[in-house]
Amino acid sequence: MDEPVLLTGAGGRVGQAILRHIGDRFEWRLLDREQLGESKRPDSVPDDDVFATDITDEAGVREAIDGVYAVIHLAGDPRPEAPWDSVLRNNIDGTHTLFQAAVEAGVEKFAFASSNHAVGAYETTDRTPDLYRPEDDFRLNGTELPRPSNLYGVSKATGEILGRYYHDNHDISVVNVRIGNLTEGHPPIDYERGQAMWLSYRDCANLFERCVLADYDYETVYGISDNDRRYYSIERARSVLGYEPTDNSAEYEDEDESDCANGDDD
Amino acid sequence: MDEPVLLTGAGGRVGQAILRHIGDRFEWRLLDREQLGESKRPDSVPDDDVFATDITDEAGVREAIDGVYAVIHLAGDPRPEAPWDSVLRNNIDGTHTLFQAAVEAGVEKFAFASSNHAVGAYETTDRTPDLYRPEDDFRLNGTELPRPSNLYGVSKATGEILGRYYHDNHDISVVNVRIGNLTEGHPPIDYERGQAMWLSYRDCANLFERCVLADYDYETVYGISDNDRRYYSIERARSVLGYEPTDNSAEYEDEDESDCANGDDD
């Protein structure tokens, strides 16, 4: 693979997890709405490969995506409580812009950052909090219909369907990664749900690396570490992508690290 | 049920099929982007209950929906080949506007006109044309993931997900009707696919009447007549809604009615 990988939303939390851990693995194009400071990108990426571009800017996206092998599409409004107008524009329309530009440019693979919020309403009161505990065997595995818990989740489920359309009709490999709760260094404290869907930075980077390297058609996988507590299956991520998670939120449960902040869900 | 039923897109083909056959069954509010001529509405509907309103006009929609018991939401760009900007605005944003206004107004039931195009890409070359023939037993039943055949289909699948969100989070009953090929009087000629998904005008009206009267939570059903050729199941429509189709495209197959035009898929 000699062609570059386009990373959108490169300055966000997921983008930074990827660049810190696998920043030396690919030739990158980095796109972010804001100018990406030098501390936020690998030294090996020249200024010409860094784009301060809004993802709804069709011409700007076309320029950034030209000659690219694969796209990791993270850009969008990341707030679970984001209002409709913002997710309509940034997440739904923006993802359409990326897919359309990708197929026109002949991109081979497209990894889409979906979210646990696309299926958050499976966490009904009769299932929780048992769902978050190691002995519970309920699993979502990516074949279930979306059940969004908010309009942000609706926008992510729509991005998955856009991927289905582009895969079926335009011969591009698409993987949706329903990202759990990404925090650096340590799982969220006193938050069982977050521990059940914890994704460590290095596991996040490994998973997206596999999205670039593996062969697949259209897949929906869960992006979590190898947690004892979990209600998302990672079997498809392992078997189809070759994902090899290293971390497990259970390894931190007896510690008292009050200096570690809780993260938001992605 | 003393409160009225709001019908959006009342002047379109589906709306007209409904009004012609069950125009006397409910008290109606009729909404269409264009002024609805008297020939297009039952005599019983006074001018005050007819709204020339774009569905993305939040204030106009709020006025039309006030005090309504149920919504039959048909409005949107109906063209399978509609461009993204139009389906984004009219079908996705417009459907959000309707759902949001519906839950704010305390509407009890919401029937959403989805489409066969939300699942059109299941018709892969290895399945067709056998799929369209009576002896083939492949069936879609509404539990499958969307596979849109065009961006119009993406917009309809998104409307279904909006319904899932509003049902789960706002206690409104929602039914998605994936409408087949609606033609008046006669199934499409020399078009096996259209015959397999034919929906007669009176069956269309019966189905949407049942969407107003039946009790359900969140459902996705197929809107076709009782055709011998079919690859959509109507079991959920029968069992949950009490749909009782009268027509069957097979009854027309030996006829030669060259004066009947073929319809478009909805």
Coordinates of C-alpha atoms in Angstrom, one line a residue:
Chain A
M1 CA 0.0 0.0 0.0
D2 CA 1.8 3.1 -1.2
E3 CA -1.1 5.5 -1.3
P4 CA -2.0 7.6 1.7
V5 CA -4.7 7.2 4.2
L6 CA -7.1 10.2 4.8
L7 CA -8.0 10.8 8.4
T8 CA -10.9 13.3 8.9
G9 CA -11.4 14.8 12.3
A10 CA -7.7 14.3 12.9
G11 CA -7.6 16.8 15.8
G12 CA -10.4 15.1 17.8
R13 CA -10.0 12.6 20.5
V14 CA -10.2 9.5 18.3
G15 CA -7.9 11.0 15.7
Q16 CA -5.3 11.8 18.3
A17 CA -5.5 8.3 19.7
I18 CA -4.8 6.9 16.3
L19 CA -2.0 9.3 15.4
R20 CA -0.2 8.8 18.7
H21 CA -0.1 5.0 18.4
I22 CA 0.1 4.3 14.7
G23 CA 1.2 7.7 13.4
D24 CA 4.3 6.1 11.8
R25 CA 2.4 3.2 10.1
F26 CA 0.9 5.0 7.1
E27 CA 1.5 8.0 4.9
W28 CA -1.3 10.3 6.1
R29 CA -3.5 13.1 4.8
L30 CA -4.9 14.9 7.8
L31 CA -8.2 16.8 7.6
D32 CA -9.7 18.9 10.3
R33 CA -12.1 21.8 10.4
E34 CA -9.4 23.7 12.4
Q35 CA -5.8 24.3 11.6
L36 CA -3.9 21.3 13.1
G37 CA -1.1 22.4 15.3
E38 CA 2.3 20.6 15.1
S39 CA 1.8 18.9 18.4
K40 CA -1.3 17.2 17.0
R41 CA 0.4 15.5 14.0
P42 CA 3.3 13.2 13.4
D43 CA 6.5 15.0 12.4
S44 CA 6.5 13.0 9.1
V45 CA 3.4 14.7 7.8
P46 CA 4.3 17.8 5.7
D47 CA 2.1 20.9 5.6
D48 CA 0.9 20.1 2.2
D49 CA -0.9 17.0 3.5
V50 CA -2.7 18.8 6.3
F51 CA -6.1 20.3 5.3
A52 CA -8.1 22.9 7.3
T53 CA -11.4 22.0 5.6
D54 CA -15.0 21.6 6.6
I55 CA -16.3 18.2 5.6
T56 CA -19.3 19.8 3.9
D57 CA -16.9 21.7 1.6
E58 CA -17.1 19.5 -1.5
A59 CA -14.2 21.0 -3.4
G60 CA -12.0 21.0 -0.3
V61 CA -12.8 17.4 0.4
R62 CA -12.1 16.4 -3.2
E63 CA -8.7 18.0 -3.0
A64 CA -7.8 16.2 0.2
I65 CA -9.0 12.8 -1.0
D66 CA -7.3 12.7 -4.4
G67 CA -5.1 9.6 -4.7
V68 CA -6.0 8.2 -1.3
Y69 CA -6.2 4.4 -0.7
A70 CA -8.4 4.4 2.4
V71 CA -10.4 6.9 4.5
I72 CA -10.9 6.9 8.2
H73 CA -13.8 9.2 8.7
L74 CA -14.1 10.6 12.2
A75 CA -15.2 14.2 11.5
G76 CA -18.5 15.4 12.7
D77 CA -20.2 16.8 15.7
P78 CA -19.2 14.4 18.5
R79 CA -21.7 15.5 21.2
P80 CA -24.4 13.0 22.1
E81 CA -26.6 16.0 23.0
A82 CA -25.9 17.8 19.7
P83 CA -28.9 19.5 18.2
W84 CA -30.6 18.2 15.0
D85 CA -29.4 21.0 12.8
S86 CA -25.8 20.3 13.6
V87 CA -25.9 16.5 13.2
L88 CA -27.9 16.9 10.0
R89 CA -25.2 19.2 8.5
N90 CA -22.0 17.9 10.0
N91 CA -22.7 14.2 10.5
I92 CA -25.3 13.3 7.8
D93 CA -24.5 15.7 5.0
G94 CA -20.8 15.7 5.8
T95 CA -20.6 11.9 5.6
H96 CA -22.4 11.9 2.3
T97 CA -19.9 14.4 1.0
L98 CA -17.0 12.1 2.1
F99 CA -18.5 9.0 0.6
Q100 CA -19.4 10.6 -2.7
A101 CA -15.9 12.1 -3.0
A102 CA -14.4 8.7 -2.0
V103 CA -16.1 6.7 -4.7
E104 CA -15.3 9.4 -7.3
A105 CA -11.7 9.3 -6.3
G106 CA -11.6 5.4 -6.4
V107 CA -10.9 5.0 -2.7
E108 CA -10.8 1.3 -1.8
K109 CA -11.7 1.3 1.9
F110 CA -13.8 3.5 4.1
A111 CA -13.9 3.2 7.9
F112 CA -16.7 5.1 9.4
A113 CA -16.7 6.2 13.1
S114 CA -20.1 5.2 14.2
S115 CA -21.1 5.2 17.9
N116 CA -22.6 3.2 20.7
H117 CA -25.4 5.9 20.6
A118 CA -26.6 4.3 17.4
V119 CA -27.9 1.4 19.5
G120 CA -28.2 3.1 22.9
A121 CA -31.9 2.4 23.3
Y122 CA -31.3 -1.3 23.6
E123 CA -30.3 -0.4 27.2
T124 CA -33.9 -0.6 28.4
T125 CA -34.7 -0.4 32.1
D126 CA -35.4 -4.1 32.3
R127 CA -31.8 -4.9 31.0
T128 CA -29.8 -2.3 33.0
P129 CA -27.7 -2.3 35.1
D130 CA -27.3 -6.1 34.8
L131 CA -26.2 -5.5 31.2
Y132 CA -23.1 -3.7 32.4
R133 CA -21.9 -6.6 34.5
P134 CA -19.6 -9.5 33.7
E135 CA -22.0 -12.3 34.4
D136 CA -24.7 -10.9 32.0
D137 CA -24.6 -12.6 28.6
F138 CA -26.7 -10.2 26.4
R139 CA -24.6 -9.2 23.4
L140 CA -25.1 -6.8 20.5
N141 CA -23.0 -8.0 17.5
G142 CA -23.6 -5.6 14.7
T143 CA -26.4 -7.5 12.9
E144 CA -29.1 -5.8 14.9
L145 CA -31.2 -2.8 13.7
P146 CA -30.2 0.6 15.0
R147 CA -32.0 1.9 18.1
P148 CA -30.5 5.4 18.7
S149 CA -30.6 7.0 22.1
N150 CA -30.4 10.5 20.7
L151 CA -30.4 12.5 17.4
Y152 CA -26.6 12.1 17.4
G153 CA -27.2 8.4 17.3
V154 CA -29.7 8.8 14.5
S155 CA -27.0 10.6 12.5
K156 CA -24.5 7.8 13.1
A157 CA -27.0 5.1 12.1
T158 CA -27.7 7.2 8.9
G159 CA -23.9 7.2 8.2
E160 CA -24.0 3.4 8.4
I161 CA -26.8 3.3 5.9
L162 CA -25.0 5.6 3.6
G163 CA -22.1 3.2 3.8
R164 CA -24.4 0.3 2.9
Y165 CA -25.6 2.2 -0.2
Y166 CA -22.1 3.2 -1.3
H167 CA -20.8 -0.3 -0.8
D168 CA -23.7 -2.0 -2.7
N169 CA -23.7 0.4 -5.5
H170 CA -20.1 1.7 -5.9
D171 CA -17.8 -1.2 -5.0
I172 CA -16.1 0.3 -2.0
S173 CA -15.3 -1.7 1.2
V174 CA -17.0 -0.1 4.2
V175 CA -16.7 -0.8 7.9
N176 CA -18.7 0.9 10.6
V177 CA -17.0 1.0 14.0
R178 CA -19.5 1.6 16.8
I179 CA -17.0 3.2 19.2
G180 CA -17.6 2.7 22.9
N181 CA -16.1 5.0 25.6
L182 CA -12.7 6.1 24.6
T183 CA -10.5 7.4 27.5
E184 CA -6.8 7.7 27.8
G185 CA -4.8 5.6 30.2
H186 CA -7.6 4.4 32.4
P187 CA -11.3 3.3 32.1
P188 CA -14.0 5.7 33.4
I189 CA -14.3 5.5 37.2
D190 CA -17.5 4.6 39.0
Y191 CA -19.3 4.3 35.7
E192 CA -20.2 0.7 34.9
R193 CA -21.6 1.4 31.5
G194 CA -18.4 3.2 30.5
Q195 CA -16.3 0.4 31.8
A196 CA -18.3 -2.1 29.8
M197 CA -17.7 -0.2 26.6
W198 CA -14.2 1.1 27.4
L199 CA -11.9 1.5 24.4
S200 CA -8.3 2.3 25.3
Y201 CA -6.3 4.5 23.1
R202 CA -4.0 1.7 21.8
D203 CA -6.8 -0.6 21.1
C204 CA -8.6 2.2 19.2
A205 CA -5.5 2.7 17.1
N206 CA -5.1 -1.1 16.5
L207 CA -8.7 -1.4 15.4
F208 CA -8.5 1.4 12.9
E209 CA -5.2 0.1 11.6
R210 CA -6.9 -3.2 10.9
C211 CA -9.7 -1.3 9.1
V212 CA -7.1 0.0 6.7
L213 CA -5.2 -3.3 6.3
A214 CA -7.9 -6.1 6.4
D215 CA -10.1 -7.3 3.5
Y216 CA -13.8 -7.0 4.0
D217 CA -17.0 -6.0 2.1
Y218 CA -19.5 -4.3 4.4
E219 CA -19.1 -4.7 8.2
T220 CA -20.4 -3.2 11.4
V221 CA -18.3 -3.9 14.4
Y222 CA -18.0 -2.7 18.0
G223 CA -15.0 -0.7 19.1
I224 CA -14.3 -1.7 22.7
S225 CA -11.4 -3.2 24.5
D226 CA -11.4 -6.8 25.7
N227 CA -13.4 -6.0 28.7
D228 CA -14.8 -8.6 31.1
R229 CA -17.9 -6.5 31.4
R230 CA -19.4 -6.1 28.0
Y231 CA -22.6 -6.3 26.0
Y232 CA -21.0 -5.7 22.7
S233 CA -19.5 -8.6 20.9
I234 CA -16.0 -8.1 19.4
E235 CA -16.0 -11.4 17.5
R236 CA -16.5 -9.8 14.0
A237 CA -13.8 -7.3 14.7
R238 CA -11.5 -10.1 15.6
S239 CA -12.4 -12.6 12.9
V240 CA -12.9 -10.2 9.9
L241 CA -10.5 -7.4 10.7
G242 CA -7.9 -9.2 12.8
Y243 CA -8.4 -6.8 15.7
E244 CA -6.3 -7.8 18.7
P245 CA -7.2 -5.8 21.8
T246 CA -4.7 -5.5 24.6
D247 CA -6.7 -3.9 27.4
N248 CA -9.5 -4.8 29.7
S249 CA -11.3 -2.4 32.0
A250 CA -11.5 -5.2 34.7
E251 CA -7.8 -4.8 35.2
Y252 CA -8.4 -1.4 36.8
E253 CA -11.3 -2.1 39.0
D254 CA -9.5 -2.5 42.3
E255 CA -7.5 0.6 41.8
D256 CA -8.3 4.0 43.3
E257 CA -6.9 6.5 40.8
S258 CA -8.8 9.6 41.7
D259 CA -6.6 11.7 39.4
C260 CA -8.1 10.0 36.3
A261 CA -11.0 11.9 34.7
N262 CA -14.0 10.2 33.2
G263 CA -14.4 10.4 29.5
D264 CA -17.5 11.0 27.4
D265 CA -19.0 8.3 25.3
D266 CA -18.1 8.7 21.6
Chain B
M1 CA -61.4 8.6 18.1
D2 CA -62.8 12.1 17.8
E3 CA -59.6 13.9 16.9
P4 CA -58.5 14.4 13.3
V5 CA -55.8 12.6 11.3
L6 CA -53.2 14.7 9.6
L7 CA -52.3 13.5 6.1
T8 CA -49.1 15.1 4.7
G9 CA -48.4 15.0 1.0
A10 CA -52.2 14.7 0.5
G11 CA -52.1 15.7 -3.1
G12 CA -49.6 13.0 -4.1
R13 CA -50.5 9.6 -5.5
V14 CA -50.5 7.7 -2.2
G15 CA -52.5 10.5 -0.6
Q16 CA -55.1 10.5 -3.3
A17 CA -55.5 6.7 -3.1
I18 CA -56.2 7.1 0.6
L19 CA -58.6 10.0 0.2
R20 CA -60.6 8.4 -2.6
H21 CA -61.1 5.1 -0.7
I22 CA -61.3 6.1 3.0
G23 CA -62.0 9.9 2.7
D24 CA -65.2 9.5 4.7
R25 CA -63.7 7.4 7.5
F26 CA -61.8 10.1 9.4
E27 CA -61.9 13.8 10.2
W28 CA -58.9 15.0 8.2
R29 CA -56.3 17.7 8.2
L30 CA -54.7 17.8 4.8
L31 CA -51.2 19.2 4.2
D32 CA -49.5 19.6 0.9
R33 CA -46.8 21.9 -0.3
E34 CA -49.2 23.1 -3.0
Q35 CA -52.7 24.4 -2.7
L36 CA -55.0 21.4 -2.8
G37 CA -57.7 21.8 -5.3
E38 CA -61.3 20.8 -4.5
S39 CA -61.1 17.8 -6.8
K40 CA -58.3 16.4 -4.6
R41 CA -60.1 16.4 -1.3
P42 CA -63.3 15.1 0.2
D43 CA -66.2 17.5 0.3
S44 CA -66.3 17.1 4.0
V45 CA -63.0 18.8 4.6
P46 CA -63.4 22.6 5.2
D47 CA -60.8 25.1 3.9
D48 CA -59.6 25.6 7.4
D49 CA -58.3 22.1 7.6
V50 CA -56.3 22.3 4.4
F51 CA -52.7 23.6 4.7
A52 CA -50.5 24.7 1.9
T53 CA -47.3 24.2 3.9
D54 CA -43.8 23.0 3.3
I55 CA -42.9 20.2 5.7
T56 CA -39.7 21.9 6.7
D57 CA -41.7 24.9 7.8
E58 CA -41.7 24.2 11.6
A59 CA -44.3 26.8 12.5
G60 CA -46.6 25.8 9.7
V61 CA -46.4 22.1 10.6
R62 CA -47.1 22.9 14.3
E63 CA -50.2 24.7 13.3
A64 CA -51.5 21.8 11.2
I65 CA -50.7 19.2 13.8
D66 CA -52.3 20.8 16.8
G67 CA -54.9 18.5 18.3
V68 CA -54.3 15.6 15.9
Y69 CA -54.7 12.0 16.9
A70 CA -52.6 10.3 14.2
V71 CA -50.3 11.3 11.4
I72 CA -49.9 9.7 8.0
H73 CA -46.7 11.2 6.7
L74 CA -46.4 10.9 3.0
A75 CA -44.8 14.2 2.1
G76 CA -41.3 14.3 0.6
D77 CA -39.5 14.0 -2.7
P78 CA -41.0 10.8 -4.2
R79 CA -38.5 10.3 -7.0
P80 CA -36.2 7.3 -6.7
E81 CA -33.6 9.3 -8.7
A82 CA -33.9 12.4 -6.6
P83 CA -30.6 14.2 -5.8
W84 CA -29.1 14.1 -2.4
D85 CA -29.8 17.8 -1.6
S86 CA -33.5 17.3 -2.2
V87 CA -33.9 14.1 -0.1
L88 CA -31.7 15.6 2.6
R89 CA -34.1 18.5 2.9
N90 CA -37.5 17.2 2.1
N91 CA -37.3 13.6 3.2
I92 CA -34.8 13.6 6.1
D93 CA -35.1 17.1 7.6
G94 CA -38.8 17.2 6.7
T95 CA -39.5 13.9 8.5
H96 CA -37.6 15.1 11.6
T97 CA -39.8 18.3 11.6
L98 CA -42.9 16.1 11.5
F99 CA -41.8 13.8 14.2
Q100 CA -40.7 16.6 16.5
A101 CA -43.9 18.5 16.1
A102 CA -45.9 15.2 16.6
V103 CA -44.4 14.4 19.9
E104 CA -44.7 18.0 21.1
A105 CA -48.4 18.0 20.1
G106 CA -49.0 14.6 21.9
V107 CA -49.9 12.7 18.7
E108 CA -50.5 9.0 19.5
K109 CA -49.6 7.3 16.2
F110 CA -47.4 8.0 13.3
A111 CA -47.5 6.1 10.0
F112 CA -44.4 6.8 7.9
A113 CA -44.4 6.2 4.1
S114 CA -41.2 4.3 3.6
S115 CA -40.3 2.6 0.4
N116 CA -39.2 -0.6 -1.3
H117 CA -36.1 1.4 -2.3
A118 CA -35.0 1.3 1.4
V119 CA -34.2 -2.4 0.7
G120 CA -33.8 -2.4 -3.1
A121 CA -30.2 -3.7 -3.0
Y122 CA -31.3 -7.1 -1.7
E123 CA -32.3 -7.6 -5.3
T124 CA -28.8 -8.9 -6.2
T125 CA -28.1 -10.4 -9.6
D126 CA -28.0 -13.9 -8.2
R127 CA -31.5 -13.5 -6.8
T128 CA -33.2 -11.8 -9.8
P129 CA -35.3 -12.4 -11.8
D130 CA -36.3 -15.6 -9.8
L131 CA -37.2 -13.3 -6.9
Y132 CA -40.1 -11.9 -8.8
R133 CA -41.7 -15.2 -9.6
P134 CA -44.4 -17.1 -7.6
E135 CA -42.3 -20.2 -6.9
D136 CA -39.4 -18.3 -5.3
D137 CA -39.6 -18.4 -1.5
F138 CA -37.2 -15.6 -0.6
R139 CA -39.0 -13.1 1.7
L140 CA -38.1 -9.8 3.3
N141 CA -40.2 -9.3 6.4
G142 CA -39.3 -5.9 7.9
T143 CA -36.7 -7.3 10.4
E144 CA -33.8 -7.0 8.0
L145 CA -31.3 -4.2 7.9
P146 CA -31.9 -1.5 5.2
R147 CA -30.1 -1.9 1.9
P148 CA -31.0 1.1 -0.1
S149 CA -30.8 1.1 -3.9
N150 CA -30.5 4.9 -4.2
L151 CA -30.2 8.0 -2.1
Y152 CA -33.9 8.3 -2.0
G153 CA -33.9 4.8 -0.3
V154 CA -31.2 6.1 2.1
S155 CA -33.6 8.9 3.1
K156 CA -36.5 6.5 3.7
A157 CA -34.3 4.2 5.8
T158 CA -33.3 7.3 7.8
G159 CA -37.0 8.2 8.3
E160 CA -37.5 4.7 9.8
I161 CA -34.6 5.3 12.2
L162 CA -36.0 8.6 13.2
G163 CA -39.2 6.8 14.0
R164 CA -37.3 4.3 16.1
Y165 CA -35.8 7.1 18.1
Y166 CA -39.0 9.0 18.6
H167 CA -40.8 5.8 19.6
D168 CA -38.1 4.7 22.1
N169 CA -37.7 8.1 23.6
H170 CA -41.1 9.8 23.3
D171 CA -43.7 7.2 23.7
I172 CA -45.4 7.5 20.2
S173 CA -46.5 4.5 18.2
V174 CA -44.7 4.3 14.9
V175 CA -45.3 2.2 11.8
N176 CA -43.1 2.3 8.7
V177 CA -44.9 1.2 5.5
R178 CA -42.4 0.1 2.8
I179 CA -44.7 0.9 -0.1
G180 CA -44.3 -1.3 -3.2
N181 CA -45.6 -0.2 -6.6
L182 CA -48.8 1.7 -6.4
T183 CA -50.8 1.9 -9.6
E184 CA -54.5 2.6 -10.1
G185 CA -56.8 -0.1 -11.4
H186 CA -54.3 -2.5 -12.8
P187 CA -50.8 -3.8 -11.9
P188 CA -47.9 -2.7 -14.1
I189 CA -47.7 -4.5 -17.4
D190 CA -44.7 -6.5 -18.5
Y191 CA -42.8 -5.6 -15.3
E192 CA -42.4 -8.6 -13.1
R193 CA -40.8 -6.7 -10.3
G194 CA -43.7 -4.2 -10.2
Q195 CA -46.2 -7.0 -10.3
A196 CA -44.5 -8.7 -7.3
M197 CA -44.7 -5.5 -5.3
W198 CA -48.0 -4.2 -6.6
L199 CA -50.2 -2.2 -4.2
S200 CA -53.7 -1.4 -5.4
Y201 CA -55.3 1.8 -4.5
R202 CA -57.9 0.2 -2.3
D203 CA -55.4 -2.0 -0.5
C204 CA -53.2 1.1 0.1
A205 CA -56.2 2.8 1.7
N206 CA -57.0 -0.2 3.8
L207 CA -53.5 -0.5 5.0
F208 CA -53.2 3.1 6.1
E209 CA -56.6 3.0 7.7
R210 CA -55.4 0.1 9.8
C211 CA -52.3 2.2 10.7
V212 CA -54.6 4.7 12.3
L213 CA -56.9 2.2 14.0
A214 CA -54.6 -0.7 15.2
D215 CA -52.5 -0.8 18.3
Y216 CA -48.8 -1.2 17.9
D217 CA -45.5 -0.1 19.3
Y218 CA -42.8 0.2 16.5
E219 CA -43.4 -1.8 13.4
T220 CA -42.0 -2.0 9.9
V221 CA -44.3 -3.6 7.3
Y222 CA -44.5 -4.0 3.6
G223 CA -47.2 -2.3 1.6
I224 CA -48.2 -4.6 -1.2
S225 CA -51.4 -6.4 -2.3
D226 CA -51.9 -10.1 -1.8
N227 CA -49.8 -11.0 -4.8
D228 CA -48.9 -14.6 -5.8
R229 CA -45.6 -13.2 -7.0
R230 CA -43.9 -11.6 -4.0
Y231 CA -40.7 -11.3 -2.0
Y232 CA -42.1 -9.1 0.7
S233 CA -44.0 -10.8 3.6
I234 CA -47.3 -9.2 4.6
E235 CA -47.6 -11.3 7.7
R236 CA -46.8 -8.5 10.1
A237 CA -49.2 -6.2 8.4
R238 CA -51.9 -8.8 8.7
S239 CA -51.2 -9.9 12.3
V240 CA -50.3 -6.6 13.9
L241 CA -52.3 -4.1 11.9
G242 CA -55.2 -6.2 10.7
Y243 CA -54.5 -5.4 7.1
E244 CA -56.9 -7.3 4.8
P245 CA -55.7 -7.0 1.2
T246 CA -58.3 -7.6 -1.6
D247 CA -56.2 -7.6 -4.7
N248 CA -53.6 -9.8 -6.3
S249 CA -51.6 -8.9 -9.4
A250 CA -51.8 -12.6 -10.6
E251 CA -55.5 -12.0 -11.4
Y252 CA -54.5 -9.6 -14.2
E253 CA -51.7 -11.6 -15.8
D254 CA -53.7 -13.2 -18.7
E255 CA -55.3 -9.9 -19.6
D256 CA -54.1 -7.6 -22.3
E257 CA -55.1 -4.2 -21.3
S258 CA -52.8 -2.1 -23.3
D259 CA -54.5 1.1 -22.2
C260 CA -53.2 0.8 -18.7
A261 CA -50.0 2.7 -18.0
N262 CA -47.2 1.4 -15.8
G263 CA -46.6 3.2 -12.6
D264 CA -43.4 4.2 -10.9
D265 CA -42.3 2.5 -7.7
D266 CA -42.9 4.5 -4.6

